[in-house]
Amino acid sequence: MKAQAEKEKISLIGYIIVAIFFLLIMRLWQLQILQGNEYRKISESNRLRIVRIPAPRGIIFDRNHVPLVKNSAYFFASVIPGEFDHGKLPVLAKLLKMPAEELLARLSASQATPFVPAKLKQGLSLKEIAYIEARKSDIPGLMIEAEVSREYPYGELGAHLLGYLGKPSPSQLKEPSFKNIPPDMFVGQWGIEKLYDASLRGTPGQKIIEVNALGRQLRLLQERPPVKGDDLVISIDIDLQREAERAFGDRAGALVAIKPTTGEILGMVSKPSFDPNLFTRGMSREQWLSIAANKKNPMLNRALQSQYPPGSTFKIVTALAGLETGAITPDMKVDCRGGILLGNRRFGCWRKEGHGILSLHRAIVESCDVYFYEVGRRVGIDRIAQYAAALGLGQKTGIELGRERQGVVPSTAWKKETSGMPWFPGETLNAAIGQGYVAATPLQLASMMSAVANGGLRYKPSFVVHSEPAIAGRLTANPYNLEIIRKGLFGVVNERSGTGWAAKSYLTTVSGKTGTAQVVALGRGAGALHERFQDHAWFVAFAPHEHPEIALAVLVEHGGHGGAAAAPIAKTAIEAYLRPKPAPDTADH
Amino acid sequence: MISVDRRALRNFDWLSLAVALAISVIGIMTIYSATRPLSAEPHPTFYLRQIIWLSLGVFALLATAWIDYLWIDRSARVLYAIGVALLILVFFLGRTGMGAQRWLSIGPISFQPSELFKIAYIIMLAHYLSTLRSPLDARSLLKAFFLLTFLPFLLLVKQPDLGTGLIIVMMFLALTAARGMEKRVAVLLLVLSLISLPFLGNVFWEGLKDYQKSRLVAFIEPETDPTGIGYQLNQSKITVGSGKVLGKGYLHGTQGPFRFLPEKHTDFVFAVFAEEWGFLGSVFLLTLYMVLILRGLDTALKAKDDFGRLLALGITFMFMMYLSINIGMTMGLMPVVGIPLPFMSYGGTALLTNLLCVGILISIRMHRFELFH
């Protein structure tokens, strides 16, 4: 009886035990069979990492195959948060020479990914690397990582042109063209780097590696090498660029040089400039403020994003309009007595004592305002506007570099539209000498000079060498009339009392035109003015006179008189470009 | 003292021995795989040490099997006293490992007294209960609890070895229930425990160390703490689940060697096995365990006296508890408590103890026909 009860009790225990085993097996079934695929996938992704291998970016060369950028290694100190001992924080702070709070902030920011190195200090110098490497073993998890970064060996030189790299912004990442760009990849954010980013960028490779829980690579399973970005030869001549920038010194301004036969940009200066290396490497707050809060606005590309009254350089337009419309002949004589009266208002010549009797050629050479008042009066504003437009003023050149300004070419219709007011005859006189409403960018004036030099063809400015030039407009002018103007421009530099004498070169024959853009309408010769109120100086030119190979426009902000301030810079740039060069060292790529 | 008798030899329980050995060998293979290095580093020697302990254990098993368990009955008090003494000793002299004071060292050998104490406790409890009249009344129940169970429970929790402490209490409840108690005592016990549960729960919770609390929290919400205990639980489930039907193959598991699964060769060794051998292998392994445990139950049924029956039941319960809690936590059915899987988890003392237990079971089975002592 008792034995029977014991037997029943034990077999009950047996059933309970079997039931528990059944339960465990059910759970196994659930995990391994029902959810097995899912867990297998997770275990694979635990173990496998896809690592991007950045593609070396294409190198940008100048027209003579001088490299303008470099890809160089760039080092930073990182810590694997999961391995780091927080007791070592003071030691680490001392080692990296950074405040402990900042390190702690960076570490806690990457707490969610304890096995991914957190970047602590970027842009280490070789000295710092050696120092850290020697003490690395004291701090678990500390490592030095390297990335390829862009270096601009010329620094500020041509910075507006070359641009810089940066990580894509959150809004950029949403754009379709950034679909395959990882958020930590450097892409072109400005200038040529941005314009040709797609071809410079290359195709990143990838490797699939097996890692352990600490993220250490254990085995390479698959590798697809990166494809280097395409190299790019741009039309810039770095010698021209360098010497022109040096000639500017500390003065603000811009220079644009164009090859008249193709529209290639040979040089583009905008001063003050900035160091693109700071953007690519990351800069301190002070460095950023010195750029962003600078009153002189170094980020502005004055060559195309700033417009100024063209001053006397506009007399080229006025003269052409006069000749082409038949309103004047080259032989038309005007007697300059230092000014004329229109109604009861006096319009002065820059030379108060007057030029005496002169014809068109001498009027250009000596830049006589009174002569061009007369031309303007005869032609009328609307026909001046027509020829200004034919020479590319008042419209965008179509350069694909930043937001270009289009300048102003006033006309009766324009004034009615913008202010609702009628056109006054006196305004025509102002416009005829490039003052008043007229405004142009240095790029537009360079493009105009290129058209004057080559007989009337305007090309869309481009940075690509040997490409098919794109024609932006064609000036239909009598070649004889253009030749009269060109001769005048030759005289400006090379004849007695020409205003552009400072551009005279013994290396080549320069033809050009000075210009002085009034900043405020003060009486001429008001004495020593504050720099801020000084006039802008212009010089536009092409060379050599017989077979032009370079056309350019120079603007010096608050430079005073064009002949004195801007012409020497133009001469420097022209000579730098036309001077015979040593054979390019092509092995340097 | 040792009497080898032909009939006893004929009744030797080869099945229990074979199954226990098979599981131990599977365990060593799994430890080997779980700790294998991925680079050219030398292989950690865990598996070698486990092989040595296995040899010692088999020797102990055979020796115990040959001893008539009557001698065990007679020396129960001495064994229990030694066990408690060891626990007290570890309290003062113990070596700290993994945040708990669990090890005692004798020369080069370290061992965990709490593992050895388990057997002493089961023997003593079986001995004591077998002397009492069945069904148990309230007085003897309380006596058994406060005389035998309470002090070692406190000592174990203080170590802290919460897992073994709880096992002791559960063993007490299971074995007294198996012995049979008066109905009103059983009802009283049930009501008492129901009433005191919230109160005890509170005391229990307050008494827990932070890591013990976080284990419980992590069990309820594994995602709250993906790098700590919750991480362990998640990775354990991933390890088991990724084995699918046929497993990744022996020495092809990844979770352990790649260090995603902590405690891979100790408490979570079953996960590594399930990953490499899949559902089929795991069911086979569980079947081996079930055979061993049901065989122990059968031994209890066939035991010739109350002590033998209670001892066999106690050992079987212990195996079952360890197994279900360990595999349960490996598969995310229970909170993470530091409970090893019998015969498989790396740990010499535990393996030795478990083989010793199998030896006792074999002894009970082998000597059941000897009527006269």
CSV table of N, CA and C in Angstrom, one decimal, chain A residues 163-217:
chain,number,residue,atom,x,y,z
A,163,GLY,N,38.2,76.0,-54.2
A,163,GLY,CA,37.2,75.6,-53.2
A,163,GLY,C,37.8,74.7,-52.1
A,164,TYR,N,36.9,73.9,-51.5
A,164,TYR,CA,37.4,73.0,-50.4
A,164,TYR,C,36.4,71.9,-50.3
A,165,LEU,N,36.8,70.9,-49.4
A,165,LEU,CA,36.0,69.8,-49.1
A,165,LEU,C,35.3,69.9,-47.8
A,166,GLY,N,34.2,69.2,-47.6
A,166,GLY,CA,33.6,69.2,-46.3
A,166,GLY,C,32.6,68.0,-46.3
A,167,LYS,N,32.2,67.7,-45.1
A,167,LYS,CA,31.2,66.6,-45.0
A,167,LYS,C,29.8,67.1,-45.5
A,168,PRO,N,29.1,66.3,-46.1
A,168,PRO,CA,27.8,66.7,-46.6
A,168,PRO,C,26.9,67.2,-45.5
A,169,SER,N,26.1,68.2,-45.7
A,169,SER,CA,25.2,68.7,-44.7
A,169,SER,C,24.0,67.8,-44.7
A,170,PRO,N,23.2,67.9,-43.6
A,170,PRO,CA,22.0,67.0,-43.5
A,170,PRO,C,21.1,67.2,-44.7
A,171,SER,N,21.0,68.5,-45.1
A,171,SER,CA,20.0,68.7,-46.2
A,171,SER,C,20.6,68.2,-47.5
A,172,GLN,N,21.9,68.3,-47.7
A,172,GLN,CA,22.5,67.7,-48.9
A,172,GLN,C,22.3,66.2,-49.0
A,173,LEU,N,22.4,65.5,-47.8
A,173,LEU,CA,22.3,64.1,-47.8
A,173,LEU,C,20.9,63.6,-48.3
A,174,LYS,N,19.9,64.5,-48.2
A,174,LYS,CA,18.6,64.1,-48.7
A,174,LYS,C,18.5,64.3,-50.2
A,175,GLU,N,19.5,65.0,-50.8
A,175,GLU,CA,19.4,65.1,-52.3
A,175,GLU,C,19.7,63.8,-53.0
A,176,PRO,N,19.1,63.6,-54.2
A,176,PRO,CA,19.3,62.3,-54.9
A,176,PRO,C,20.8,62.1,-55.3
A,177,SER,N,21.5,63.2,-55.6
A,177,SER,CA,22.9,63.0,-56.0
A,177,SER,C,23.8,62.6,-54.9
A,178,PHE,N,23.3,62.6,-53.6
A,178,PHE,CA,24.1,62.2,-52.5
A,178,PHE,C,23.7,60.8,-52.0
A,179,LYS,N,23.0,60.1,-52.9
A,179,LYS,CA,22.4,58.9,-52.4
A,179,LYS,C,23.4,57.9,-51.9
A,180,ASN,N,24.5,57.8,-52.6
A,180,ASN,CA,25.5,56.7,-52.2
A,180,ASN,C,26.7,57.3,-51.4
A,181,ILE,N,26.5,58.5,-50.9
A,181,ILE,CA,27.6,59.2,-50.1
A,181,ILE,C,27.4,58.9,-48.6
A,182,PRO,N,28.3,58.3,-48.0
A,182,PRO,CA,28.2,58.1,-46.6
A,182,PRO,C,28.4,59.5,-45.9
A,183,PRO,N,27.7,59.7,-44.7
A,183,PRO,CA,27.7,61.0,-44.1
A,183,PRO,C,29.1,61.5,-43.6
A,184,ASP,N,30.1,60.6,-43.5
A,184,ASP,CA,31.4,61.1,-43.0
A,184,ASP,C,32.4,61.2,-44.2
A,185,MET,N,31.9,61.1,-45.4
A,185,MET,CA,32.8,61.3,-46.5
A,185,MET,C,33.0,62.7,-46.9
A,186,PHE,N,34.2,63.1,-47.2
A,186,PHE,CA,34.5,64.5,-47.6
A,186,PHE,C,34.1,64.7,-49.1
A,187,VAL,N,33.3,65.7,-49.4
A,187,VAL,CA,32.9,66.0,-50.8
A,187,VAL,C,33.2,67.4,-51.0
A,188,GLY,N,33.3,67.7,-52.3
A,188,GLY,CA,33.6,69.1,-52.7
A,188,GLY,C,32.4,70.0,-52.3
A,189,GLN,N,32.7,71.1,-51.6
A,189,GLN,CA,31.7,71.9,-51.1
A,189,GLN,C,31.8,73.3,-51.7
A,190,TRP,N,32.8,73.6,-52.5
A,190,TRP,CA,33.0,74.9,-53.0
A,190,TRP,C,33.8,74.9,-54.2
A,191,GLY,N,33.7,75.9,-55.1
A,191,GLY,CA,34.6,76.0,-56.2
A,191,GLY,C,34.7,74.8,-57.1
A,192,ILE,N,35.9,74.7,-57.7
A,192,ILE,CA,36.1,73.6,-58.7
A,192,ILE,C,35.9,72.2,-58.0
A,193,GLU,N,36.3,72.1,-56.7
A,193,GLU,CA,36.1,70.9,-56.0
A,193,GLU,C,34.6,70.5,-56.0
A,194,LYS,N,33.7,71.5,-55.9
A,194,LYS,CA,32.3,71.2,-55.9
A,194,LYS,C,31.8,71.0,-57.3
A,195,LEU,N,32.3,71.8,-58.2
A,195,LEU,CA,31.8,71.8,-59.6
A,195,LEU,C,32.1,70.5,-60.3
A,196,TYR,N,33.3,69.9,-60.0
A,196,TYR,CA,33.7,68.7,-60.7
A,196,TYR,C,33.7,67.5,-59.7
A,197,ASP,N,32.9,67.7,-58.6
A,197,ASP,CA,33.0,66.7,-57.5
A,197,ASP,C,32.7,65.3,-58.0
A,198,ALA,N,31.7,65.1,-58.9
A,198,ALA,CA,31.3,63.8,-59.3
A,198,ALA,C,32.4,63.0,-60.0
A,199,SER,N,33.3,63.7,-60.8
A,199,SER,CA,34.4,63.0,-61.5
A,199,SER,C,35.6,62.9,-60.6
A,200,LEU,N,35.8,63.9,-59.7
A,200,LEU,CA,37.0,63.9,-58.8
A,200,LEU,C,36.8,62.8,-57.7
A,201,ARG,N,35.6,62.6,-57.4
A,201,ARG,CA,35.3,61.8,-56.2
A,201,ARG,C,35.8,60.3,-56.3
A,202,GLY,N,35.6,59.7,-57.4
A,202,GLY,CA,36.0,58.3,-57.5
A,202,GLY,C,35.0,57.4,-56.9
A,203,THR,N,35.2,56.1,-56.9
A,203,THR,CA,34.3,55.2,-56.4
A,203,THR,C,34.9,54.5,-55.2
A,204,PRO,N,34.3,54.6,-54.0
A,204,PRO,CA,34.9,54.0,-52.8
A,204,PRO,C,34.9,52.5,-53.0
A,205,GLY,N,35.9,51.8,-52.5
A,205,GLY,CA,35.9,50.3,-52.5
A,205,GLY,C,35.3,49.9,-51.2
A,206,GLN,N,35.1,48.6,-51.0
A,206,GLN,CA,34.7,48.1,-49.7
A,206,GLN,C,35.3,46.8,-49.4
A,207,LYS,N,35.4,46.5,-48.1
A,207,LYS,CA,35.9,45.2,-47.7
A,207,LYS,C,34.9,44.6,-46.7
A,208,ILE,N,34.7,43.3,-46.7
A,208,ILE,CA,33.9,42.7,-45.7
A,208,ILE,C,34.9,42.0,-44.8
A,209,ILE,N,34.9,42.3,-43.5
A,209,ILE,CA,35.8,41.7,-42.6
A,209,ILE,C,35.1,41.1,-41.5
A,210,GLU,N,35.7,40.1,-40.9
A,210,GLU,CA,35.2,39.4,-39.7
A,210,GLU,C,35.8,40.1,-38.5
A,211,VAL,N,34.9,40.5,-37.6
A,211,VAL,CA,35.4,41.2,-36.4
A,211,VAL,C,35.0,40.5,-35.2
A,212,ASN,N,35.7,40.7,-34.1
A,212,ASN,CA,35.2,40.2,-32.8
A,212,ASN,C,34.3,41.3,-32.1
A,213,ALA,N,33.9,41.0,-30.9
A,213,ALA,CA,33.0,41.9,-30.2
A,213,ALA,C,33.6,43.2,-30.0
A,214,LEU,N,35.0,43.3,-30.0
A,214,LEU,CA,35.6,44.6,-29.8
A,214,LEU,C,35.8,45.3,-31.1
A,215,GLY,N,35.3,44.8,-32.2
A,215,GLY,CA,35.5,45.4,-33.5
A,215,GLY,C,36.8,45.2,-34.1
A,216,ARG,N,37.7,44.4,-33.5
A,216,ARG,CA,39.0,44.2,-34.1
A,216,ARG,C,38.9,43.3,-35.4
A,217,GLN,N,39.6,43.6,-36.4
A,217,GLN,CA,39.5,42.8,-37.6
A,217,GLN,C,40.3,41.5,-37.4
